PDB file of C-alpha atoms in Angstrom:
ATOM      1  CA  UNK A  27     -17.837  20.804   2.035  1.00 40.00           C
ATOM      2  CA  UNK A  28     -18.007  17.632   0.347  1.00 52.00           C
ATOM      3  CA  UNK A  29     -17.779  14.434   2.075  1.00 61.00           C
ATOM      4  CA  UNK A  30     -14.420  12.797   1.975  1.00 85.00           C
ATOM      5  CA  UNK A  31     -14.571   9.340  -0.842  1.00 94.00           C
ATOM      6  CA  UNK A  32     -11.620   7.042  -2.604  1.00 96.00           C
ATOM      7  CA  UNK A  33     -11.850   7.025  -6.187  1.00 97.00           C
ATOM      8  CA  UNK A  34     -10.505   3.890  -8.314  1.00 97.00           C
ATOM      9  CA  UNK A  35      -8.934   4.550 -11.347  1.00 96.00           C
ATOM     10  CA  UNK A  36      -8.500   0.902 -13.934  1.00 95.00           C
ATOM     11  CA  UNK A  37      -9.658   0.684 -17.200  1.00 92.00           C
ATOM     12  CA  UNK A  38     -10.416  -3.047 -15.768  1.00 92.00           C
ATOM     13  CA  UNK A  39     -14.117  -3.009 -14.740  1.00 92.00           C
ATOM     14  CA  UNK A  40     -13.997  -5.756 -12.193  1.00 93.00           C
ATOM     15  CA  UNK A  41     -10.230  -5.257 -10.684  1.00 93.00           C
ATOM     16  CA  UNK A  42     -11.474  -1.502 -10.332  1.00 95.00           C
ATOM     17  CA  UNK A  43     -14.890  -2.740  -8.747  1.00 95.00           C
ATOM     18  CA  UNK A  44     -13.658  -5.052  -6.831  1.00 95.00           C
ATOM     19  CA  UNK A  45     -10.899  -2.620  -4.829  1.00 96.00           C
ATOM     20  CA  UNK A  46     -14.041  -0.193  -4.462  1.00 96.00           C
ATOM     21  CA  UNK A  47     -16.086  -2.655  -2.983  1.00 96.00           C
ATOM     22  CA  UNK A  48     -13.113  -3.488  -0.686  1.00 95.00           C
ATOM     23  CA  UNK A  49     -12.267   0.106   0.108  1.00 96.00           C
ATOM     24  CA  UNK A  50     -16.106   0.432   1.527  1.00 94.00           C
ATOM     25  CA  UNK A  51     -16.195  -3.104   3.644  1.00 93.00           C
ATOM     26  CA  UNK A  52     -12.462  -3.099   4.688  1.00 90.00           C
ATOM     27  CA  UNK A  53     -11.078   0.602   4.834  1.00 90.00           C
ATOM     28  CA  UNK A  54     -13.874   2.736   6.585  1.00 90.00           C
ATOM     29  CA  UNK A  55     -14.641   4.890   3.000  1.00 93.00           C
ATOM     30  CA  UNK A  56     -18.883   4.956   2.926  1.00 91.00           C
ATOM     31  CA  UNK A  57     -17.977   6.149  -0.626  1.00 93.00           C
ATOM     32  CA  UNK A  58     -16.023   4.707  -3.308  1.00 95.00           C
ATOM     33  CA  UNK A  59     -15.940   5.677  -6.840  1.00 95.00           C
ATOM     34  CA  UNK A  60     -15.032   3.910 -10.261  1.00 96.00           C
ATOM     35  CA  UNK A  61     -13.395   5.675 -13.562  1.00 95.00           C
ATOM     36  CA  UNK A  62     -12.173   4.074 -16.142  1.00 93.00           C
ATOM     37  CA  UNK A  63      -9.738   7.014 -17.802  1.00 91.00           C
ATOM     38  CA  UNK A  64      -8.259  10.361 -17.262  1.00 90.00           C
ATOM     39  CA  UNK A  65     -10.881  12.000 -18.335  1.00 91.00           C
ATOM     40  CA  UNK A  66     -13.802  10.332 -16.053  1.00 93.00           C
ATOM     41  CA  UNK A  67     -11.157  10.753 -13.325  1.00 92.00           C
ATOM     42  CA  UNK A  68     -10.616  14.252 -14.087  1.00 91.00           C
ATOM     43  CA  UNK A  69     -14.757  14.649 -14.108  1.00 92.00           C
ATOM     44  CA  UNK A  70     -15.191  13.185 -10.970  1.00 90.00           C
ATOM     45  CA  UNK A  71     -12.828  15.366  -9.322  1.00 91.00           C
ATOM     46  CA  UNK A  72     -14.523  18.324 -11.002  1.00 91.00           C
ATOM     47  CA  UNK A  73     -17.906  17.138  -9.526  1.00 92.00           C
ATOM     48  CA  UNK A  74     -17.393  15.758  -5.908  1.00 90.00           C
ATOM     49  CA  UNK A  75     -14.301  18.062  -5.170  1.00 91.00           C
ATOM     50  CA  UNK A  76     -10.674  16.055  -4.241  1.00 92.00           C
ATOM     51  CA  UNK A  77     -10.896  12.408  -3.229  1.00 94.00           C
ATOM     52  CA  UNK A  78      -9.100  11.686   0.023  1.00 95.00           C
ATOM     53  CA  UNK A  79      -7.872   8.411  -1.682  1.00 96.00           C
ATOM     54  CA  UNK A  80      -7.504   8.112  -5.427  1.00 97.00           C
ATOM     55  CA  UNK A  81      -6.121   3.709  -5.781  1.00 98.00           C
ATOM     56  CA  UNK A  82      -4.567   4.186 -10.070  1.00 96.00           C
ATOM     57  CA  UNK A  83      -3.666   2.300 -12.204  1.00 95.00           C
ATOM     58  CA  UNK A  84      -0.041   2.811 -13.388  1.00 95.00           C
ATOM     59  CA  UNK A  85      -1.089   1.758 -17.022  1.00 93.00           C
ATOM     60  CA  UNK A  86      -4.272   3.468 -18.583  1.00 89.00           C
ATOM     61  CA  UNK A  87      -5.287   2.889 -21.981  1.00 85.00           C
ATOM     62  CA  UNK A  88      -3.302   6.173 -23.211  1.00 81.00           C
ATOM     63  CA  UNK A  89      -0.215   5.425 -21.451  1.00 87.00           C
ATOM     64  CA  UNK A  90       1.246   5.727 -18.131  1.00 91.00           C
ATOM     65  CA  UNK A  91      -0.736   7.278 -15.228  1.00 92.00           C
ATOM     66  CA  UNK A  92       2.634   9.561 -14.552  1.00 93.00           C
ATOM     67  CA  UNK A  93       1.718  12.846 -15.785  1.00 92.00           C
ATOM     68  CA  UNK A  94      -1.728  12.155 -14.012  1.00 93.00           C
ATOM     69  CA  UNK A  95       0.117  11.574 -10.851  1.00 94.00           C
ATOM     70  CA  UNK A  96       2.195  15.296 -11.642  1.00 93.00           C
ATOM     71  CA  UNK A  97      -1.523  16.771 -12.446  1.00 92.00           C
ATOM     72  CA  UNK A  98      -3.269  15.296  -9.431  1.00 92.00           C
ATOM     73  CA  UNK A  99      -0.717  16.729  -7.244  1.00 91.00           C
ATOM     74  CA  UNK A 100      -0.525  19.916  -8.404  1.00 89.00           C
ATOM     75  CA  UNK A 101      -4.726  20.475  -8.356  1.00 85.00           C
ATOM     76  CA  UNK A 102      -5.004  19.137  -4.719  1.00 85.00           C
ATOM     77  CA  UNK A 103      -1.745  17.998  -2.537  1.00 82.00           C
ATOM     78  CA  UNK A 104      -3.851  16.818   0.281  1.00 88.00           C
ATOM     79  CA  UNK A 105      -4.875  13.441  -2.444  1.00 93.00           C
ATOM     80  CA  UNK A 106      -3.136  10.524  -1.188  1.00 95.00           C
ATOM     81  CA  UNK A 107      -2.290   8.680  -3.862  1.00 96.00           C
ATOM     82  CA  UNK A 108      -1.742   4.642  -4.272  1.00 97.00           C
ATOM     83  CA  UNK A 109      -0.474   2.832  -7.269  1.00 96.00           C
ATOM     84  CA  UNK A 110      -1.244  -0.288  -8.266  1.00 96.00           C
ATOM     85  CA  UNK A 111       0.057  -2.388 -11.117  1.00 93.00           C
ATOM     86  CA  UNK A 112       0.657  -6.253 -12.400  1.00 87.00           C
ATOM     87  CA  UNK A 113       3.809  -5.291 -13.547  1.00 82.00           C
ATOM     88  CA  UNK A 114       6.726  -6.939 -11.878  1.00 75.00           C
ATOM     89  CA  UNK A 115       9.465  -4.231 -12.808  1.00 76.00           C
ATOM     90  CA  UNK A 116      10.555  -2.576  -9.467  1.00 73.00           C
ATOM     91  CA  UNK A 117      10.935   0.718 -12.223  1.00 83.00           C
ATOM     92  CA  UNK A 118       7.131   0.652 -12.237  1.00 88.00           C
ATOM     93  CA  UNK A 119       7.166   1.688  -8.140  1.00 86.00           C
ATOM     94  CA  UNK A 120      10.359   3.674  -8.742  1.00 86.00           C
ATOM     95  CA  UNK A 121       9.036   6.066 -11.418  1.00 91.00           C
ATOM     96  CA  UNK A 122       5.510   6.534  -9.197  1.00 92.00           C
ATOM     97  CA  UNK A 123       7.672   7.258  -6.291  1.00 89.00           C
ATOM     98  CA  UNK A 124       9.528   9.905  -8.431  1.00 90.00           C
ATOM     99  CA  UNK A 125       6.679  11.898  -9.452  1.00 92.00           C
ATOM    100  CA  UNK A 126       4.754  12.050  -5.935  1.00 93.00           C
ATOM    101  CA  UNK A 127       3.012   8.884  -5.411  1.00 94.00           C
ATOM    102  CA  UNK A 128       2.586   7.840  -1.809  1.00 92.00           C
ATOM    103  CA  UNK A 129       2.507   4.175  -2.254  1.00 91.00           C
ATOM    104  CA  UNK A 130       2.514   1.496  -4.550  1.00 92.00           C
ATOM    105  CA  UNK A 131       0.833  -2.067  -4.290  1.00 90.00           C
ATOM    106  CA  UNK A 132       1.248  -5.172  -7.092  1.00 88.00           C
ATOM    107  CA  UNK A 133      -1.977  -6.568  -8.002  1.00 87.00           C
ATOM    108  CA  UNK A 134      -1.355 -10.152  -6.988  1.00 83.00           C
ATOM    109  CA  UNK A 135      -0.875  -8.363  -3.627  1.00 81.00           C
ATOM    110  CA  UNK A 136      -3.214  -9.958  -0.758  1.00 80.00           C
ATOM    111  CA  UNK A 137      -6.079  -8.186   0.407  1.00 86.00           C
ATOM    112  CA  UNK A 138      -4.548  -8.321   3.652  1.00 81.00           C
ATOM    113  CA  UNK A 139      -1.590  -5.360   2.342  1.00 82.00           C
ATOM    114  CA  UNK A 140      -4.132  -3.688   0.292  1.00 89.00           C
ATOM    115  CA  UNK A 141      -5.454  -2.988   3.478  1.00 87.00           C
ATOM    116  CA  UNK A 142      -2.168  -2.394   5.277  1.00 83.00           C
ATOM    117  CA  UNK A 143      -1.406   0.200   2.198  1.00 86.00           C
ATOM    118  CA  UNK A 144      -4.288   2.233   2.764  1.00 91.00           C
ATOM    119  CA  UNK A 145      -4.145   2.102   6.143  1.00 88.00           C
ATOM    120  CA  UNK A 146      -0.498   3.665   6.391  1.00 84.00           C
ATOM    121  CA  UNK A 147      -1.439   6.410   3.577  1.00 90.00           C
ATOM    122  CA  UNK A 148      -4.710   7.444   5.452  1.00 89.00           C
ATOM    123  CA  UNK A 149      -2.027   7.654   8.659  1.00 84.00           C
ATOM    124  CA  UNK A 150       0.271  10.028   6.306  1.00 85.00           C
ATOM    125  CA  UNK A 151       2.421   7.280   5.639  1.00 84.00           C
ATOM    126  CA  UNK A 152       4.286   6.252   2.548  1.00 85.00           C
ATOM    127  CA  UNK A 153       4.249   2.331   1.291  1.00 87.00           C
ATOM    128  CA  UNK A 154       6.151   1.325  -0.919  1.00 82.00           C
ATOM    129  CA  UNK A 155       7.583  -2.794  -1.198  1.00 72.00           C
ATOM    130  CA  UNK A 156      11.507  -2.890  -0.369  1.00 56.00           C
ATOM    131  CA  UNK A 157      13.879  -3.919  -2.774  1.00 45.00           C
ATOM    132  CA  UNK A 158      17.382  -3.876  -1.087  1.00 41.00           C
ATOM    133  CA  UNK A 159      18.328  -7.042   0.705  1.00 42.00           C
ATOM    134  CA  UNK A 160      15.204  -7.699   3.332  1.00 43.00           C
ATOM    135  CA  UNK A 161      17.465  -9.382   5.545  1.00 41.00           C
ATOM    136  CA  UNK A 162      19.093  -5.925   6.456  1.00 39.00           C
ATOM    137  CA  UNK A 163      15.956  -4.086   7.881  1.00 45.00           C
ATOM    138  CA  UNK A 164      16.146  -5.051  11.654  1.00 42.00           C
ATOM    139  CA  UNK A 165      19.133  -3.550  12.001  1.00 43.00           C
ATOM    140  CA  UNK A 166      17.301  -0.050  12.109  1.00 43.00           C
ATOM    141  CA  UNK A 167      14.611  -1.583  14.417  1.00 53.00           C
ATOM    142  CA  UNK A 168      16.101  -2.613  17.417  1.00 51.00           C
ATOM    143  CA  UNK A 169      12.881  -1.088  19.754  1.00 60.00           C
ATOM    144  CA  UNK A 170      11.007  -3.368  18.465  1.00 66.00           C
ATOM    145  CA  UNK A 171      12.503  -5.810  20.510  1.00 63.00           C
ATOM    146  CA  UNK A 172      11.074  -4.348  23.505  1.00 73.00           C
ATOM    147  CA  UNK A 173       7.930  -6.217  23.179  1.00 83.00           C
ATOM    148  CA  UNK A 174       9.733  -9.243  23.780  1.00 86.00           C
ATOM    149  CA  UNK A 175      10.016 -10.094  20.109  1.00 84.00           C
ATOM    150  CA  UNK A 176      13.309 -12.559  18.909  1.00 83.00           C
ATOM    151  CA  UNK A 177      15.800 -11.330  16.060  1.00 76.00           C
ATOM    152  CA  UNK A 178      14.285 -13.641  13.727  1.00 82.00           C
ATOM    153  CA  UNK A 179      10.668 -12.351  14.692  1.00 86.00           C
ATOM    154  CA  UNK A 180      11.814  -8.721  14.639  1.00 83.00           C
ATOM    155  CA  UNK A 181      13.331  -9.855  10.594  1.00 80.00           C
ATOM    156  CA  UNK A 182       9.447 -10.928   9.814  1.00 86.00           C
ATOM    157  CA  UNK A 183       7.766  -7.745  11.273  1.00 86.00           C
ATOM    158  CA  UNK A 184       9.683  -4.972   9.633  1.00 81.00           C
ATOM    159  CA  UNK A 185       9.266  -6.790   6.126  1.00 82.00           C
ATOM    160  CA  UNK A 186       5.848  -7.282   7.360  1.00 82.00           C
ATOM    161  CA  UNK A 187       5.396  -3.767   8.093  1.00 78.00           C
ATOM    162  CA  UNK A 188       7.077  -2.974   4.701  1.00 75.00           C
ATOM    163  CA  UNK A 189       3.905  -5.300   3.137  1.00 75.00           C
ATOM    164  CA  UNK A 190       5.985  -8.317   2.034  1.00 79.00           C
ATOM    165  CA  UNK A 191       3.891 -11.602   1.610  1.00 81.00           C
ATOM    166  CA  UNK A 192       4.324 -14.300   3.662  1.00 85.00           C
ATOM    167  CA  UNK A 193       6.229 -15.875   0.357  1.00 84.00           C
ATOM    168  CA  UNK A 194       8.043 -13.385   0.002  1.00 81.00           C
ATOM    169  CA  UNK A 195       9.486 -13.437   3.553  1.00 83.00           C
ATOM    170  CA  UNK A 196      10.072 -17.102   3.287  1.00 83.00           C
ATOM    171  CA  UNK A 197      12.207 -16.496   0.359  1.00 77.00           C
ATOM    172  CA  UNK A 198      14.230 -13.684   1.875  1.00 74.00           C
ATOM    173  CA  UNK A 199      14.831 -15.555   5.255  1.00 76.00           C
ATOM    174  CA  UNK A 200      15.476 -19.072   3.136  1.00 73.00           C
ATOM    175  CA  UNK A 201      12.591 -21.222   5.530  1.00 81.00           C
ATOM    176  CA  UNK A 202       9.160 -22.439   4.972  1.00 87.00           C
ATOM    177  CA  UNK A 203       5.922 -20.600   4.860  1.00 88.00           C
ATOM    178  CA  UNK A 204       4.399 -22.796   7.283  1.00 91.00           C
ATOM    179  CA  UNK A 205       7.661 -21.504   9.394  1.00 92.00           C
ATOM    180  CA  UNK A 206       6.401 -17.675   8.909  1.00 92.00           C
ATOM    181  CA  UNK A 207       3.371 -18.182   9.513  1.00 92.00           C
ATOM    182  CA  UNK A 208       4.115 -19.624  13.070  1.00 93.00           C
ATOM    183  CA  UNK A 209       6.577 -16.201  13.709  1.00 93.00           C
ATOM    184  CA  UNK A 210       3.670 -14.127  12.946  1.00 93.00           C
ATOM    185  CA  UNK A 211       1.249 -15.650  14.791  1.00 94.00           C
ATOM    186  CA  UNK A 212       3.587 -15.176  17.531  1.00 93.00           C
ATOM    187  CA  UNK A 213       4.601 -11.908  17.123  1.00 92.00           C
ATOM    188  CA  UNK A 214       1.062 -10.421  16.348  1.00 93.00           C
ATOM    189  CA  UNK A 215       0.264 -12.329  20.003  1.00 93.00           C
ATOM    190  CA  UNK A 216       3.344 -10.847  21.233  1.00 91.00           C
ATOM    191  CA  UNK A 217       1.999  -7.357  20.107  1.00 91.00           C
ATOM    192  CA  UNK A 218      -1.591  -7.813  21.439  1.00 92.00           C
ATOM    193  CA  UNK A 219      -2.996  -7.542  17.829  1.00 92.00           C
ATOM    194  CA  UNK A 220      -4.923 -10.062  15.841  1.00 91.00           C
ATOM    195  CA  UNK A 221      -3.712  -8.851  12.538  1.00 88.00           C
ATOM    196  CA  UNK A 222      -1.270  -7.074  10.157  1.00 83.00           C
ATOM    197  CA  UNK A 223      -3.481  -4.161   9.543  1.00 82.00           C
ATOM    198  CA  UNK A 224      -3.671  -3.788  13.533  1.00 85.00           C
ATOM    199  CA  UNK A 225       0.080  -4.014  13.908  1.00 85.00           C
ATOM    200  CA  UNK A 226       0.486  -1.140  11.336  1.00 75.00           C
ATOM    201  CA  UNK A 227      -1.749   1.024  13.574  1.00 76.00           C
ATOM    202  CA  UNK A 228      -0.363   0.112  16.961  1.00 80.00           C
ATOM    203  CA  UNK A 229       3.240   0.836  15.136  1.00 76.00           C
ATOM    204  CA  UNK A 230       2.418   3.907  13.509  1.00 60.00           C
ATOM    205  CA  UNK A 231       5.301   6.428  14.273  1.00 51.00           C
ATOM    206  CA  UNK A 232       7.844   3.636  15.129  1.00 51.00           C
ATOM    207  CA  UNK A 233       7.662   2.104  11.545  1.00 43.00           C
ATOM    208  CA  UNK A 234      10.838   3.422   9.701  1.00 38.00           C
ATOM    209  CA  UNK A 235      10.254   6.239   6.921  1.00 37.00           C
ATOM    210  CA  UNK A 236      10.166   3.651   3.528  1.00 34.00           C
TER     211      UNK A 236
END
């Protein structure tokens, strides 16, 4: 039995190096693979077996990776698939969700919810950003006020566990960064966790289905 490996598929040599690289240093994969099409991806598959991870692009030089998605799925259902894109249309994440993705990430994304992406789709977790009215989530989270966490800190962690930047957050609350950064420095402490990634996994189970 092969041994399990993420594959990146971008037609962009260093975007799709540089996520491999990460997936080795950051994400515990001791393999990581690169192909640039359908076809490479479709050859690598033949050759190492099913990729426990496969991070694609939503646009490939023949189109969109959708019927990719439909084909992936349908060869191996135990692939746990991330898309990633620079497009900011919310319909890019919508039609991936549609056809079976299992989470989607923007490309100007931070490292740090890369990370937190792979991390909830190697739990068997879905990720994919909000777009109804961030403001709203806590409402559906009221545990998480057990560990001692405010209303407005419990407002920063669920869009934090939903992978919102810290800009984004600011935005959606109407304060500073500076002022976000201070909540989550609190709650992480709060949480006994040094980091986002580490919140996700001490959370796992309690974070609402996306």
């Amino acid at each position: 039995m092969s041994k399990p490996y993420a594959l990146v598929v971008d037609d962009h040599p260093m975007v799709a190096n540089s996520i491999a690289a990460f997936l080795n240093t950051h994400c515990g994969y001791k393999r990581a693979y690169v192909a640039a099409s359908r076809q490479e991806c479709d050859r690598f598959i033949e050759e190492k077996g099913s990729p426990q991870l496969l991070v694609l692009d939503f646009w490939l030089p023949d189109g969109t990776a959708l019927q990719l998605i439909r084909e992936l799925l349908q060869k191996a259902s135990t692939i746990r698939l991330l898309v990633i894109s620079g497009d900011e249309n919310n319909n890019v994440q919508h039609k991936a969700r549609e056809v079976g993705a299992h989470g989607f990430v923007h490309k100007h994304d931070s490292p740090q919810v890369f990370n937190c992406a792979v991390t909830a789709l190697q739990n068997g977790q879905f990720w994919f950003p909000e777009t109804s009215d961030p403001a709203l989530l806590p409402s559906s989270l009221p545990h998480f006020q057990t560990f001692g966490l405010t209303q407005r800190q419990t407002e920063v962690l669920a869009m934090m566990l939903r992978g919102f930047s810290n800009k984004r957050i600011a935005i959606a609350l109407a304060v500073s960064e500076p002022t976000i950064k201070e909540h989550i420095t609190s709650i992480l402490s709060k949480l006994g966790v040094t980091n986002r990634v580490e919140a996700i996994t001490l959370l796992q189970g309690q974070r609402p289905t996306l």
